Amino acid sequence: EEEKVACAQRAIEYRRETVDLLEKLNVTVRAGKKGYASKEYARTSDGMEKLDTKQNTISMRRSAAVKDLNKVESEKAALQQEIDSQTGDFRIERSLASAKRDAIRTEISELKRQLAEKER
């Protein structure tokens, strides 16, 4: 189960990196459109169409990556919730056992102290 959570976390990080890179690429294309606007080939409708197509492609890929990221995050949350629900009882038992152990240790310490007093 923990391996699945780690895998989901790696997928989330990959998706975030992809979204960031696509956003940077989109910004670059937009800047390119502005920078090339004064040049002859960018003034043509063909040049602008190509840049618009690239920008649209980047936007669609970014949207798909964001959807994938949201899906993976949702799956990770569901997996973590499932793990928590399956291990909740064990955590409670462990906590109770730990409290009992601490009480017994305290009692043993007190008995040792009383024994040492009697031996004096």
Coordinates of C-alpha atoms in Angstrom, one line a residue:
E1 CA 0.0 0.0 0.0
E2 CA 2.8 2.4 0.9
E3 CA 4.4 1.6 -2.4
K4 CA 1.2 2.6 -4.2
V5 CA 1.2 5.9 -2.3
A6 CA 4.8 6.5 -3.2
C7 CA 4.1 5.7 -6.9
A8 CA 1.1 8.1 -6.9
Q9 CA 3.3 10.8 -5.3
R10 CA 6.0 10.3 -8.1
A11 CA 3.2 10.5 -10.7
I12 CA 1.9 13.7 -9.2
E13 CA 5.4 15.3 -9.2
Y14 CA 5.8 14.2 -12.8
R15 CA 2.5 15.7 -13.8
R16 CA 3.3 19.0 -12.0
E17 CA 6.6 19.2 -13.8
T18 CA 4.8 18.6 -17.1
V19 CA 2.3 21.3 -16.4
D20 CA 5.0 23.7 -15.5
L21 CA 7.0 23.0 -18.6
L22 CA 4.0 23.3 -20.8
E23 CA 3.1 26.6 -19.2
K24 CA 6.7 27.9 -19.8
L25 CA 6.5 26.7 -23.4
N26 CA 3.2 28.5 -23.9
V27 CA 4.7 31.7 -22.5
T28 CA 7.6 31.3 -24.9
V29 CA 5.3 30.8 -27.9
R30 CA 3.3 33.9 -26.9
A31 CA 6.6 35.9 -26.6
G32 CA 7.7 34.5 -29.9
K33 CA 4.5 35.7 -31.5
K34 CA 5.0 39.2 -30.2
G35 CA 8.7 39.2 -31.1
Y36 CA 8.2 37.9 -34.7
A37 CA 5.3 40.1 -35.4
S38 CA 7.6 42.7 -36.9
K39 CA 9.3 40.2 -39.2
E40 CA 8.0 39.4 -42.7
Y41 CA 7.2 35.7 -42.3
A42 CA 5.3 36.2 -39.1
R43 CA 3.1 38.8 -40.7
T44 CA 1.8 36.3 -43.1
S45 CA -1.3 34.5 -42.1
D46 CA 0.5 31.2 -42.5
G47 CA 3.2 32.1 -40.0
M48 CA 0.6 33.3 -37.5
E49 CA -1.5 30.3 -38.0
K50 CA 1.4 28.0 -37.2
L51 CA 2.1 29.9 -34.0
D52 CA -1.6 29.8 -33.1
T53 CA -1.7 26.1 -33.8
K54 CA 1.3 25.5 -31.6
Q55 CA -0.2 27.6 -28.8
N56 CA -3.5 25.7 -29.0
T57 CA -1.7 22.4 -29.0
I58 CA 0.3 23.5 -25.9
S59 CA -2.9 24.7 -24.2
M60 CA -4.7 21.4 -24.9
R61 CA -1.7 19.3 -23.6
R62 CA -1.5 21.5 -20.5
S63 CA -5.3 21.0 -19.9
A64 CA -4.8 17.2 -20.3
A65 CA -1.9 17.2 -17.9
V66 CA -3.8 19.2 -15.3
K67 CA -6.7 16.7 -15.6
D68 CA -4.3 13.8 -15.2
L69 CA -2.7 15.6 -12.2
N70 CA -6.1 16.0 -10.5
K71 CA -7.0 12.4 -11.2
V72 CA -3.7 11.1 -9.7
E73 CA -4.0 13.3 -6.7
S74 CA -7.6 12.1 -6.2
E75 CA -6.5 8.5 -6.5
K76 CA -3.7 9.1 -4.0
A77 CA -6.1 10.6 -1.5
A78 CA -8.5 7.7 -1.9
L79 CA -5.6 5.2 -1.5
Q80 CA -4.4 7.0 1.6
Q81 CA -7.9 7.0 3.1
E82 CA -8.2 3.3 2.4
I83 CA -4.9 2.6 4.1
D84 CA -5.9 4.8 7.1
S85 CA -9.3 3.0 7.4
Q86 CA -7.6 -0.4 7.3
T87 CA -4.9 0.4 9.8
G88 CA -7.0 2.6 12.1
D89 CA -7.9 -0.3 14.5
F90 CA -4.2 -1.3 14.7
R91 CA -3.2 2.2 15.6
I92 CA -5.8 2.3 18.4
E93 CA -4.6 -1.1 19.7
R94 CA -1.0 0.0 19.5
S95 CA -1.7 3.2 21.4
L96 CA -3.6 1.3 24.1
A97 CA -0.8 -1.2 24.4
S98 CA 1.8 1.6 24.7
A99 CA -0.2 3.2 27.5
K100 CA -0.4 -0.1 29.4
R101 CA 3.3 -0.7 28.9
D102 CA 4.1 2.8 30.3
A103 CA 1.8 2.1 33.3
I104 CA 3.5 -1.2 34.0
R105 CA 6.9 0.4 33.7
T106 CA 5.9 3.0 36.2
E107 CA 4.5 0.3 38.5
I108 CA 7.8 -1.7 38.3
S109 CA 9.8 1.4 39.0
E110 CA 7.7 2.1 42.1
L111 CA 8.0 -1.5 43.3
K112 CA 11.8 -1.4 42.8
R113 CA 11.9 1.8 44.9
Q114 CA 9.8 0.3 47.6
L115 CA 12.0 -2.9 47.6
A116 CA 15.1 -0.7 47.9
E117 CA 13.6 1.1 51.0
K118 CA 12.8 -2.2 52.7
E119 CA 16.3 -3.6 52.1
R120 CA 17.8 -0.6 53.9

